[in-house]
mmCIF file of C-alpha atoms in Angstrom:
data_model
loop_
_atom_site.group_PDB
_atom_site.id
_atom_site.type_symbol
_atom_site.label_atom_id
_atom_site.label_comp_id
_atom_site.label_asym_id
_atom_site.label_seq_id
_atom_site.Cartn_x
_atom_site.Cartn_y
_atom_site.Cartn_z
ATOM 1 C CA MET T 1 96.887 125.580 97.465
ATOM 2 C CA ASN T 2 98.246 128.543 99.993
ATOM 3 C CA GLU T 3 95.837 130.674 101.173
ATOM 4 C CA GLY T 4 95.559 134.257 99.405
ATOM 5 C CA GLU T 5 97.740 133.129 96.606
ATOM 6 C CA ASN T 6 95.967 133.867 93.024
ATOM 7 C CA THR T 7 94.387 130.947 91.374
ATOM 8 C CA GLY T 8 93.377 132.838 88.202
ATOM 9 C CA LEU T 9 89.523 132.421 89.401
ATOM 10 C CA ALA T 10 86.811 134.657 90.383
ATOM 11 C CA ALA T 11 86.691 136.422 92.971
ATOM 12 C CA ASP T 12 83.048 135.328 93.548
ATOM 13 C CA PRO T 13 83.305 131.416 93.794
ATOM 14 C CA GLY T 14 79.735 131.048 92.957
ATOM 15 C CA GLY T 15 79.645 133.600 90.263
ATOM 16 C CA PRO T 16 80.642 132.015 86.558
ATOM 17 C CA GLN T 17 84.334 130.414 85.647
ATOM 18 C CA ASP T 18 86.097 131.215 82.813
ATOM 19 C CA PHE T 19 87.484 127.788 81.571
ATOM 20 C CA ASP T 20 90.605 128.986 80.596
ATOM 21 C CA ALA T 21 91.151 130.869 84.347
ATOM 22 C CA VAL T 22 90.087 127.107 85.683
ATOM 23 C CA LEU T 23 92.046 124.894 83.363
ATOM 24 C CA GLN T 24 95.059 127.319 84.647
ATOM 25 C CA ALA T 25 94.507 126.620 88.001
ATOM 26 C CA GLU T 26 94.006 122.823 88.258
ATOM 27 C CA LEU T 27 97.185 122.378 86.299
ATOM 28 C CA ARG T 28 98.742 124.448 88.339
ATOM 29 C CA GLU T 29 98.250 121.772 91.376
ATOM 30 C CA VAL T 30 98.591 118.623 89.452
ATOM 31 C CA LEU T 31 101.513 119.585 87.195
ATOM 32 C CA PRO T 32 102.789 122.431 89.268
ATOM 33 C CA ASP T 33 106.599 121.914 87.288
ATOM 34 C CA LEU T 34 104.790 122.617 84.095
ATOM 35 C CA ALA T 35 105.335 126.078 81.551
ATOM 36 C CA LEU T 36 101.381 126.568 80.645
ATOM 37 C CA PRO T 37 100.611 128.737 77.692
ATOM 38 C CA ALA T 38 97.512 131.258 77.889
ATOM 39 C CA GLY T 39 94.872 129.857 75.884
ATOM 40 C CA ALA T 40 92.998 126.734 76.831
ATOM 41 C CA ARG T 41 93.615 124.964 73.496
ATOM 42 C CA ALA T 42 97.148 126.490 73.430
ATOM 43 C CA THR T 43 97.281 124.515 77.291
ATOM 44 C CA ILE T 44 95.956 121.300 76.018
ATOM 45 C CA GLU T 45 98.269 120.364 73.446
ATOM 46 C CA ALA T 46 101.140 121.451 75.781
ATOM 47 C CA ILE T 47 99.698 118.537 78.467
ATOM 48 C CA ASP T 48 99.495 116.700 74.995
ATOM 49 C CA ALA T 49 102.823 116.956 73.728
ATOM 50 C CA GLY T 50 104.056 116.923 77.411
ATOM 51 C CA ALA T 51 106.717 114.309 78.352
ATOM 52 C CA THR T 52 103.977 113.652 82.080
ATOM 53 C CA ASP T 53 101.152 111.849 81.011
ATOM 54 C CA LEU T 54 97.829 112.695 83.263
ATOM 55 C CA ALA T 55 96.768 109.499 84.905
ATOM 56 C CA ALA T 56 92.779 108.991 87.131
ATOM 57 C CA LEU T 57 91.966 106.398 89.698
ATOM 58 C CA CYS T 58 88.706 105.003 89.261
ATOM 59 C CA LEU T 59 87.363 103.573 91.156
ATOM 60 C CA SER T 60 83.914 101.446 91.080
ATOM 61 C CA GLY T 61 80.503 101.336 92.798
ATOM 62 C CA GLY T 62 79.137 98.404 94.319
ATOM 63 C CA GLY T 63 78.340 98.906 98.323
ATOM 64 C CA ILE T 64 81.003 97.694 101.103
ATOM 65 C CA ARG T 65 82.590 95.005 98.830
ATOM 66 C CA SER T 66 83.333 97.278 95.904
ATOM 67 C CA ALA T 67 85.235 99.701 99.023
ATOM 68 C CA THR T 68 86.467 96.085 100.071
ATOM 69 C CA PHE T 69 87.927 95.125 96.439
ATOM 70 C CA ALA T 70 89.281 99.031 96.146
ATOM 71 C CA LEU T 71 91.645 98.857 99.550
ATOM 72 C CA GLY T 72 93.586 95.965 97.985
ATOM 73 C CA VAL T 73 93.930 97.354 94.563
ATOM 74 C CA LEU T 74 95.088 100.620 96.739
ATOM 75 C CA GLN T 75 97.355 98.160 98.242
ATOM 76 C CA GLY T 76 98.239 96.931 95.426
ATOM 77 C CA LEU T 77 99.038 99.753 93.720
ATOM 78 C CA ALA T 78 101.421 101.189 96.248
ATOM 79 C CA ARG T 79 102.888 97.686 96.480
ATOM 80 C CA PHE T 80 104.376 98.052 92.993
ATOM 81 C CA GLY T 81 105.101 102.144 94.268
ATOM 82 C CA LEU T 82 102.175 103.159 91.470
ATOM 83 C CA LEU T 83 99.974 104.593 94.221
ATOM 84 C CA GLY T 84 101.206 108.353 93.780
ATOM 85 C CA GLN T 85 101.566 108.417 89.827
ATOM 86 C CA PHE T 86 98.056 108.986 89.717
ATOM 87 C CA HIS T 87 96.850 113.048 89.381
ATOM 88 C CA TYR T 88 93.234 112.074 89.507
ATOM 89 C CA LEU T 89 90.403 109.964 91.610
ATOM 90 C CA SER T 90 87.260 109.050 90.599
ATOM 91 C CA THR T 91 84.771 107.393 92.559
ATOM 92 C CA VAL T 92 80.991 105.513 92.803
ATOM 93 C CA SER T 93 78.490 104.806 95.639
ATOM 94 C CA GLY T 94 80.989 101.910 97.278
ATOM 95 C CA GLY T 95 84.490 103.574 95.478
ATOM 96 C CA GLY T 96 83.546 106.693 97.126
ATOM 97 C CA TYR T 97 84.250 104.827 100.913
ATOM 98 C CA ILE T 98 87.604 104.465 99.967
ATOM 99 C CA GLY T 99 88.612 107.086 97.970
ATOM 100 C CA SER T 100 87.180 109.954 100.279
ATOM 101 C CA TRP T 101 88.875 107.826 103.179
ATOM 102 C CA LEU T 102 92.242 108.211 100.873
ATOM 103 C CA SER T 103 91.461 111.599 100.362
ATOM 104 C CA ALA T 104 91.156 112.495 103.609
ATOM 105 C CA TRP T 105 93.935 110.727 105.250
ATOM 106 C CA ARG T 106 96.251 112.564 102.392
ATOM 107 C CA SER T 107 95.211 115.577 103.588
ATOM 108 C CA ILE T 108 96.931 115.324 106.593
ATOM 109 C CA GLU T 109 99.720 112.406 106.280
ATOM 110 C CA ALA T 110 102.960 112.646 103.422
ATOM 111 C CA ASP T 111 102.535 110.540 100.777
ATOM 112 C CA GLU T 112 105.358 108.125 101.652
ATOM 113 C CA ARG T 113 103.978 107.300 105.041
ATOM 114 C CA ILE T 114 100.172 106.460 103.625
ATOM 115 C CA PHE T 115 102.183 104.261 100.652
ATOM 116 C CA ALA T 116 104.426 102.210 102.954
ATOM 117 C CA ALA T 117 101.565 101.811 105.744
ATOM 118 C CA LEU T 118 99.354 101.034 102.903
ATOM 119 C CA ASN T 119 101.982 97.971 102.548
ATOM 120 C CA ILE T 120 100.585 95.120 104.758
ATOM 121 C CA THR T 121 101.692 91.376 104.505
ATOM 122 C CA PRO T 122 100.702 89.143 106.796
ATOM 123 C CA THR T 123 102.575 87.811 109.313
ATOM 124 C CA LEU T 124 103.098 83.990 108.624
ATOM 125 C CA GLY T 125 104.418 81.512 111.389
ATOM 126 C CA LEU T 126 102.759 79.117 113.809
ATOM 127 C CA LEU T 127 102.559 81.768 116.841
ATOM 128 C CA SER T 128 101.450 85.103 115.068
ATOM 129 C CA ALA T 129 98.102 86.851 115.395
ATOM 130 C CA ASP T 130 97.437 86.799 111.284
ATOM 131 C CA THR T 131 97.556 82.765 111.279
ATOM 132 C CA TRP T 132 94.953 82.247 114.972
ATOM 133 C CA THR T 133 92.731 85.171 113.611
ATOM 134 C CA LEU T 134 92.729 83.011 110.215
ATOM 135 C CA VAL T 135 92.154 79.624 111.648
ATOM 136 C CA ALA T 136 89.735 81.472 114.097
ATOM 137 C CA VAL T 137 87.737 82.883 111.650
ATOM 138 C CA TYR T 138 87.548 79.723 109.949
ATOM 139 C CA ILE T 139 86.603 77.403 112.228
ATOM 140 C CA ARG T 140 83.664 80.211 113.545
ATOM 141 C CA ASN T 141 82.566 80.498 110.192
ATOM 142 C CA LEU T 142 82.667 77.107 109.481
ATOM 143 C CA ILE T 143 80.251 76.540 112.776
ATOM 144 C CA LEU T 144 77.994 78.806 111.313
ATOM 145 C CA ASN T 145 77.088 77.523 108.425
ATOM 146 C CA TRP T 146 76.903 73.772 110.292
ATOM 147 C CA LEU T 147 74.374 75.431 112.738
ATOM 148 C CA LEU T 148 72.130 76.906 109.456
ATOM 149 C CA PHE T 149 72.342 74.096 107.304
ATOM 150 C CA ALA T 150 72.566 70.892 108.861
ATOM 151 C CA PRO T 151 68.769 71.480 110.804
ATOM 152 C CA PHE T 152 67.706 71.961 106.771
ATOM 153 C CA PHE T 153 68.981 69.100 105.544
ATOM 154 C CA MET T 154 68.479 67.165 108.777
ATOM 155 C CA GLY T 155 64.542 67.671 108.120
ATOM 156 C CA CYS T 156 65.187 67.209 104.545
ATOM 157 C CA LEU T 157 66.602 63.341 105.654
ATOM 158 C CA SER T 158 64.152 62.808 108.303
ATOM 159 C CA GLY T 159 60.932 63.774 105.545
ATOM 160 C CA TRP T 160 62.410 61.757 103.295
ATOM 161 C CA VAL T 161 63.398 58.568 105.310
ATOM 162 C CA GLY T 162 60.373 58.988 107.726
ATOM 163 C CA GLY T 163 57.654 59.828 104.459
ATOM 164 C CA SER T 164 57.030 59.205 101.421
ATOM 165 C CA ALA T 165 59.634 60.564 98.575
ATOM 166 C CA ILE T 166 56.737 62.021 96.794
ATOM 167 C CA PRO T 167 56.593 65.989 96.198
ATOM 168 C CA SER T 168 53.851 68.004 98.607
ATOM 169 C CA ALA T 169 52.461 71.405 98.462
ATOM 170 C CA GLY T 170 53.756 71.790 102.235
ATOM 171 C CA ASN T 171 57.317 70.004 101.883
ATOM 172 C CA VAL T 172 60.399 72.979 101.413
ATOM 173 C CA CYS T 173 62.279 69.699 100.353
ATOM 174 C CA GLY T 174 60.455 67.564 97.600
ATOM 175 C CA ALA T 175 60.553 64.596 100.109
ATOM 176 C CA GLY T 176 58.090 63.339 102.897
ATOM 177 C CA PRO T 177 54.463 62.465 103.497
ATOM 178 C CA GLY T 178 52.266 63.896 100.907
#
């Protein structure tokens, strides 16, 4: 909204606001081409009868995992040209990470550039950086799992082979000398 523009809101932003004025100001931002009648009930009826349906993108919580999932959802919506169809954004917890990132980016960049940048696909090929990154991450995780689990299973196996197969209170693996 431009500075100095009449929003229909009270001069004191900390004071009570009239619902009709708030609804009118919000819809002028969300649907600038819609002719809005006076009064909240008439405005709501005009929205319901209008050709444009209002849509909201809701990103749920769950920490960084939900933020990562939400990024994938945003990329998918951008790939199919649907991300620009939403009028509202609602976020909770981890979804707030990615939602605030998207809102901040949209405040300084054109939507077309953002949606194009979100449409990321890995580069395939034997010499591509994406392929070698996948191989490196796979090998790193495999080695880390081996370093964690191999000693544990070797300890279990040595307890079973070297001693009794009857579990004792001090034996974590369930085998070993009793």
